[in-house]
PDB file of C-alpha atoms in Angstrom:
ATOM      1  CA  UNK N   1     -35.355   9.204  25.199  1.00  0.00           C
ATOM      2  CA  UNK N   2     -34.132   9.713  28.759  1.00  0.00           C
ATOM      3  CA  UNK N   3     -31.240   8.034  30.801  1.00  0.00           C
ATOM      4  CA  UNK N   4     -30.866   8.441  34.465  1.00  0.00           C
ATOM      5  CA  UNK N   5     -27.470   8.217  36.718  1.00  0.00           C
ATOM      6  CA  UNK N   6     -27.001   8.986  39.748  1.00  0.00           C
ATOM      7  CA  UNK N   7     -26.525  12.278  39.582  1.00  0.00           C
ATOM      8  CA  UNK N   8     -27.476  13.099  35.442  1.00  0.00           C
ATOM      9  CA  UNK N   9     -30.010  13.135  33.338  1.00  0.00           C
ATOM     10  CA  UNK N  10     -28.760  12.833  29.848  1.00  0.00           C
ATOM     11  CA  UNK N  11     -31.794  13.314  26.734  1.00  0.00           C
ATOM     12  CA  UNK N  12     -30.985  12.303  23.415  1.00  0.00           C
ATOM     13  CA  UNK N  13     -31.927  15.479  21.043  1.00  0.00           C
ATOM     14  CA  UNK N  14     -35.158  15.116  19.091  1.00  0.00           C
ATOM     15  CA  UNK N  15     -36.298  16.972  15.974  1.00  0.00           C
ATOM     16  CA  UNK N  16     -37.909  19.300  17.807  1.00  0.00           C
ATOM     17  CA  UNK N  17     -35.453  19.880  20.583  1.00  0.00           C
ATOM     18  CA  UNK N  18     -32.940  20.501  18.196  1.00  0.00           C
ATOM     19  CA  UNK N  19     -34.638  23.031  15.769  1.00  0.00           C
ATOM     20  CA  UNK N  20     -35.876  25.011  19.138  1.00  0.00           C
ATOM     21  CA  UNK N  21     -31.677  24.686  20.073  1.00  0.00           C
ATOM     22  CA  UNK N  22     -30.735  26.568  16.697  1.00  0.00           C
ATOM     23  CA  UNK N  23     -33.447  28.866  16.602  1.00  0.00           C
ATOM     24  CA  UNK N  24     -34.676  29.963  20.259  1.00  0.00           C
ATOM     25  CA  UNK N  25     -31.891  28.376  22.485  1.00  0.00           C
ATOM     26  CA  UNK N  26     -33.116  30.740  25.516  1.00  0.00           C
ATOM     27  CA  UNK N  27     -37.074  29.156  24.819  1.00  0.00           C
ATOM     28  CA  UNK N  28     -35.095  25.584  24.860  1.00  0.00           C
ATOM     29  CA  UNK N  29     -33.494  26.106  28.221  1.00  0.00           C
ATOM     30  CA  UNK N  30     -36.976  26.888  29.385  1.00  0.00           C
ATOM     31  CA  UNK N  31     -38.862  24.462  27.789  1.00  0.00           C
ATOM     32  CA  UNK N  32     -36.381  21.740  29.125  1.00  0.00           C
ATOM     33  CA  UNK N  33     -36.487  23.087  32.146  1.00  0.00           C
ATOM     34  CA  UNK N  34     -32.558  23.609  32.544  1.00  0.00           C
ATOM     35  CA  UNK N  35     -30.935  26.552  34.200  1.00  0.00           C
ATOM     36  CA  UNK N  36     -30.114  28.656  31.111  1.00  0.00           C
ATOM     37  CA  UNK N  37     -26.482  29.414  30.294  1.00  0.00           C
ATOM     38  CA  UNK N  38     -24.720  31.349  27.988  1.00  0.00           C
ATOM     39  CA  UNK N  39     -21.229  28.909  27.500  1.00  0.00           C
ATOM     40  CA  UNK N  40     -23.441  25.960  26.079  1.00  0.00           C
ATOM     41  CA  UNK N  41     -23.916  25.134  23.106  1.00  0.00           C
ATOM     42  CA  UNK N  42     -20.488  24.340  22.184  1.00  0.00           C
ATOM     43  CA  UNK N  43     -19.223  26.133  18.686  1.00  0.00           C
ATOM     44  CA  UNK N  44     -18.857  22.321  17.477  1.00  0.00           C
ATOM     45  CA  UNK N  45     -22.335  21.463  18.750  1.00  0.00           C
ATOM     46  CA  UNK N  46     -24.019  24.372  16.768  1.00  0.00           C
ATOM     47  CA  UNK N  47     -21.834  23.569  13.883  1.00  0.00           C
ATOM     48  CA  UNK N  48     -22.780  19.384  14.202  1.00  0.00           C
ATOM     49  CA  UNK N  49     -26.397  20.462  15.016  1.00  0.00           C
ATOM     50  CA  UNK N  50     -28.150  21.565  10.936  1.00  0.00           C
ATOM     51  CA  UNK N  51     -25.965  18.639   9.721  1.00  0.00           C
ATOM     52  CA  UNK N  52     -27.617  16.324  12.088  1.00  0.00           C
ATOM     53  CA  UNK N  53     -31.052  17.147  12.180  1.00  0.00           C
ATOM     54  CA  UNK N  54     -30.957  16.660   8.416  1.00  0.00           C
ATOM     55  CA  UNK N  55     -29.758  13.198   8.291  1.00  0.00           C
ATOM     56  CA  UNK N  56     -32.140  12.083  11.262  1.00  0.00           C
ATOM     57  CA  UNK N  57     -35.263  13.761   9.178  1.00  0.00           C
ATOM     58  CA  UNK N  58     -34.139  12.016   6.024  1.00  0.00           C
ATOM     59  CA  UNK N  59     -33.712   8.367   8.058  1.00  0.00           C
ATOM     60  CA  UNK N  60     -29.986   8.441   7.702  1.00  0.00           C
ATOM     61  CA  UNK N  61     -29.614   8.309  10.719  1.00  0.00           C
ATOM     62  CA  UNK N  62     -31.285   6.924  14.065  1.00  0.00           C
ATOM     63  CA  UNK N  63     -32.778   8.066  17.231  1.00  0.00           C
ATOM     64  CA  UNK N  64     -30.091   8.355  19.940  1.00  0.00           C
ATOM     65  CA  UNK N  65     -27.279   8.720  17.459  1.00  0.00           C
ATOM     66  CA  UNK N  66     -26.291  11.890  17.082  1.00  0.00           C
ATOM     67  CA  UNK N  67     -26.256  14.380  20.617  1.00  0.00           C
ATOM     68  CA  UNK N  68     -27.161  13.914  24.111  1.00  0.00           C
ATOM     69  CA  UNK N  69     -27.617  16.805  26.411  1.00  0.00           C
ATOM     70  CA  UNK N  70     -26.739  16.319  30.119  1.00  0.00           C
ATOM     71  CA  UNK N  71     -27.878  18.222  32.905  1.00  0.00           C
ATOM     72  CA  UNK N  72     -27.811  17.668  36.655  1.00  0.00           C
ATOM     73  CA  UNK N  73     -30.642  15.406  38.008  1.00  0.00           C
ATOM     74  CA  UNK N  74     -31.477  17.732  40.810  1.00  0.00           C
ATOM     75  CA  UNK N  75     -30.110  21.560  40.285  1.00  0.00           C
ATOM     76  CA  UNK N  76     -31.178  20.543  36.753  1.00  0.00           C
ATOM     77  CA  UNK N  77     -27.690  22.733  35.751  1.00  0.00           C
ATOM     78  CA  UNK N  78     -26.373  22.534  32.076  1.00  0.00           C
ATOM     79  CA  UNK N  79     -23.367  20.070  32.300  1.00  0.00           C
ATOM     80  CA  UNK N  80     -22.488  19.773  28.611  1.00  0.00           C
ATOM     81  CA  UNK N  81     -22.795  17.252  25.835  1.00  0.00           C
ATOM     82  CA  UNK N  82     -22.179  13.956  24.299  1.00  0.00           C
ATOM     83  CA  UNK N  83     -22.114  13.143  20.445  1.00  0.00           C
ATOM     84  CA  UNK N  84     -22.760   9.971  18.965  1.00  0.00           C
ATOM     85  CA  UNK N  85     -22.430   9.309  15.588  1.00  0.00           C
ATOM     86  CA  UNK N  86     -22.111   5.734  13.658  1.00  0.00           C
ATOM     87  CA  UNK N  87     -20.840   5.223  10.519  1.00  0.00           C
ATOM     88  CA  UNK N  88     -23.123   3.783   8.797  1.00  0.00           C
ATOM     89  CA  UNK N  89     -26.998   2.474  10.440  1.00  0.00           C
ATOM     90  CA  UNK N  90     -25.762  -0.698   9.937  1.00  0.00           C
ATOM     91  CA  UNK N  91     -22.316  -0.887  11.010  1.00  0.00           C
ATOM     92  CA  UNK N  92     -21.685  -1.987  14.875  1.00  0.00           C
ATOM     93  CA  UNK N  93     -19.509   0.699  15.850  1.00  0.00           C
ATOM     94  CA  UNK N  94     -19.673   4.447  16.856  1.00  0.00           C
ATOM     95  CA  UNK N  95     -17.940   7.374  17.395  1.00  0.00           C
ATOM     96  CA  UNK N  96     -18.059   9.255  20.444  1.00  0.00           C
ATOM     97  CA  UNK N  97     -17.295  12.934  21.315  1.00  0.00           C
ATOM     98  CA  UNK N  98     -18.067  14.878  24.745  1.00  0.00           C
ATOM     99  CA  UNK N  99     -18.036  18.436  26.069  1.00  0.00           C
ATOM    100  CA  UNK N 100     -18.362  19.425  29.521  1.00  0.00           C
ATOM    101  CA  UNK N 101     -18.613  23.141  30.472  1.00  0.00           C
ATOM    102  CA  UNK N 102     -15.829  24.605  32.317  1.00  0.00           C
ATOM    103  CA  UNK N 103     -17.369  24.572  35.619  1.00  0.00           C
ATOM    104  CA  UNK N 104     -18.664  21.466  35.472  1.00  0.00           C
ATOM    105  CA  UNK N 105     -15.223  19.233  34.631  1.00  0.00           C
ATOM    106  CA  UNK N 106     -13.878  17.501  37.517  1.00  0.00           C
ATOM    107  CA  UNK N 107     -16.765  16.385  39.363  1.00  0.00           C
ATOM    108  CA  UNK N 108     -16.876  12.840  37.311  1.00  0.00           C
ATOM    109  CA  UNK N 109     -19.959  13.990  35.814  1.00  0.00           C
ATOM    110  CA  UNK N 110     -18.358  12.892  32.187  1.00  0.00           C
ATOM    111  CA  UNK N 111     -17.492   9.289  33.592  1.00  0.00           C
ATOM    112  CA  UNK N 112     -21.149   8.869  34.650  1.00  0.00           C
ATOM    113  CA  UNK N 113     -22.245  10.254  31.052  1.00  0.00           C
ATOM    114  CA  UNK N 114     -19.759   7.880  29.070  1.00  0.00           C
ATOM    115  CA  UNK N 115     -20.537   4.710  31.085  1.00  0.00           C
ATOM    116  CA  UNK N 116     -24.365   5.121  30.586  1.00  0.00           C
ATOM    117  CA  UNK N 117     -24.510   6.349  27.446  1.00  0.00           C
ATOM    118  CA  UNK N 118     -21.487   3.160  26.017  1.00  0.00           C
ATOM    119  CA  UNK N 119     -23.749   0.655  28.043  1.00  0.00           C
ATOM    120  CA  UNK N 120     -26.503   2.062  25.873  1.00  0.00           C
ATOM    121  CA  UNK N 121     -24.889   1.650  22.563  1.00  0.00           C
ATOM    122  CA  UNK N 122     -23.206  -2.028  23.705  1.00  0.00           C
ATOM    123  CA  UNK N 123     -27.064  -2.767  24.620  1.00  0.00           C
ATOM    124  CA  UNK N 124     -28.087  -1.653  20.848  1.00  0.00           C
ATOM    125  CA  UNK N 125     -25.517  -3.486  18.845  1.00  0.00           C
ATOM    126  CA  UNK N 126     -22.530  -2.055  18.946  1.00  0.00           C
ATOM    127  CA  UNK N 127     -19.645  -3.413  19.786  1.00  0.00           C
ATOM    128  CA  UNK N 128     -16.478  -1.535  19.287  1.00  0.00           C
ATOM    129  CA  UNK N 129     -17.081   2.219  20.262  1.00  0.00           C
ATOM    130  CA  UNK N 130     -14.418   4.963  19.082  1.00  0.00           C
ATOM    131  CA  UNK N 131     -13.692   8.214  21.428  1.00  0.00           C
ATOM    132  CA  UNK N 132     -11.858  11.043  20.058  1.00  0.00           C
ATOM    133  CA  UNK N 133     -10.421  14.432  21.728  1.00  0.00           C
ATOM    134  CA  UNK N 134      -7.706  16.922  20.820  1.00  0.00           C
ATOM    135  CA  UNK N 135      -4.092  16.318  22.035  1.00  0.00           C
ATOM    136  CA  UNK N 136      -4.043  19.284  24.709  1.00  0.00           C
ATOM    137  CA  UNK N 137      -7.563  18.235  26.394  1.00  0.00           C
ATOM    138  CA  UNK N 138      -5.307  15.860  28.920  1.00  0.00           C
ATOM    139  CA  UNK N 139      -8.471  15.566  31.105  1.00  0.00           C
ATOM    140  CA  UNK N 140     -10.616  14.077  28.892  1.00  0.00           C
ATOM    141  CA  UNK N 141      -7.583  11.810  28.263  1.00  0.00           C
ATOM    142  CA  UNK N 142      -8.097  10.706  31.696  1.00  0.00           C
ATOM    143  CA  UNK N 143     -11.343  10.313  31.791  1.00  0.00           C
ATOM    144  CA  UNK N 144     -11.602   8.472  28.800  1.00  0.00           C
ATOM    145  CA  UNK N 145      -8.992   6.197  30.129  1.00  0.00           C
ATOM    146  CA  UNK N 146     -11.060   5.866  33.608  1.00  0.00           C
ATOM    147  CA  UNK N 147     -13.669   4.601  31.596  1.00  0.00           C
ATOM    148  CA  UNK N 148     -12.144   1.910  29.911  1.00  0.00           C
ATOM    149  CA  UNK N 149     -10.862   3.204  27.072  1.00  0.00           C
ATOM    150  CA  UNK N 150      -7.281   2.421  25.381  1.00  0.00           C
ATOM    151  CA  UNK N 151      -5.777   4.886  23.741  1.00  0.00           C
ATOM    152  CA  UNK N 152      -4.768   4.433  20.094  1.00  0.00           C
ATOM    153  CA  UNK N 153      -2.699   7.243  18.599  1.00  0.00           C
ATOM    154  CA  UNK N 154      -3.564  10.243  16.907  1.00  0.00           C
ATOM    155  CA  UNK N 155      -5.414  10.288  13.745  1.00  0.00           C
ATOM    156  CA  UNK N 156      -5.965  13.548  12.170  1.00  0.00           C
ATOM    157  CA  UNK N 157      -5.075  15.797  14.761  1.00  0.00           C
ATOM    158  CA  UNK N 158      -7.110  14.207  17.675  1.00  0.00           C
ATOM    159  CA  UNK N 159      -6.543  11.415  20.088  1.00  0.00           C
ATOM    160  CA  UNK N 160      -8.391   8.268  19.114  1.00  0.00           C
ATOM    161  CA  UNK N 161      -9.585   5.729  22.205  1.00  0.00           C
ATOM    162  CA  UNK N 162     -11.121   2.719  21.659  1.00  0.00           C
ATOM    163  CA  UNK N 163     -13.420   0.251  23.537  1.00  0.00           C
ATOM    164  CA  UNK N 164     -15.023  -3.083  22.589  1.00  0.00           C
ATOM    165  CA  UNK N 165     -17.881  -5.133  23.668  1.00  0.00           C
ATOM    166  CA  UNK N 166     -17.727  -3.996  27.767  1.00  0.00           C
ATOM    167  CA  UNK N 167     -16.420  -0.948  29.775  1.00  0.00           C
ATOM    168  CA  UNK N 168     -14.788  -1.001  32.842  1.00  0.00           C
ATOM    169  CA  UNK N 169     -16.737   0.819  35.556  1.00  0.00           C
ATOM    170  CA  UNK N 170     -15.361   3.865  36.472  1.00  0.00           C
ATOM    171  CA  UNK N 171     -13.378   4.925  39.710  1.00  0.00           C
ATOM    172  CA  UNK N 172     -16.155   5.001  42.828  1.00  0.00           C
ATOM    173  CA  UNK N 173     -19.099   4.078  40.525  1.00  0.00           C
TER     174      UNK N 173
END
């Protein structure tokens, strides 16, 4: 599954993208045709990653819900990832994590990811959508604020945002 922005394309991992990930990540840079580079995966992702692919091959989890990869529409550059995960299949709320490499923060390439991939979930039954980052990480603060988001408090040593039912577009989009 593919979503287009303006200047993103963001694919939701598949079982076979995500084995090739863990195993050959150079072959899955090439086989995605995205500019290989050696910052991305995350530690979290590869950590997220096993745990993931075994819940979506058992059905415990569904397509789309668990992580996105985003790379530039053009340049096809690595920009980072999103993370999606829902309590339960049949609850109508998720979770929401991102990670954008170094180079790429700043350029609103995150606001384009969140809108599209929240307008996603809002369009798939869910309706309250939590966002979570650590205390220090005052730019995704921001951006999650841009967005739409209100922030909560802090719950277990990260910042918890939440949205329901609509997002605000972001500034200039």
């Amino acid at each position: 599954m593919d979503m287009e922005t303006p200047r993103l394309i963001m694919k939701a991992i598949t079982m076979e993208m995500g084995k090739q990930l863990v195993r050959f990540p150079v072959t899955f840079f090439y086989e995605q045709e995205i500019s290989y580079v050696t910052d991305w995966p995350t530690n979290a992702l590869k950590a997220e990653l096993p745990l993931y692919l075994e819940e979506f091959e058992t059905g415990q989890t569904s397509y789309g819900f668990g992580p996105w990869i985003l790379h530039t529409k053009y340049q096809k550059d690595m920009v980072g990832d999103i993370f999606i995960k829902q309590p339960s299949q049949d609850a109508a709320q998720a979770e929401l994590y991102f990670d954008i490499r170094e180079e790429m923060q700043g350029k609103r390439y995150e606001d384009e990811a969140i809108i599209s991939i929240c307008d996603w979930l809002l369009k798939h039954g869910i309706e309250t959508i939590h966002a979570f980052c650590k205390p220090e990480e005052e730019e995704k603060q921001e951006v999650l604020t841009r967005c739409g988001f209100k922030k909560l408090g802090q719950i277990e040593g990260l910042i918890q945002f939440r949205t329901y039912r609509q997002l605000l577009p972001a500034d200039g989009m």
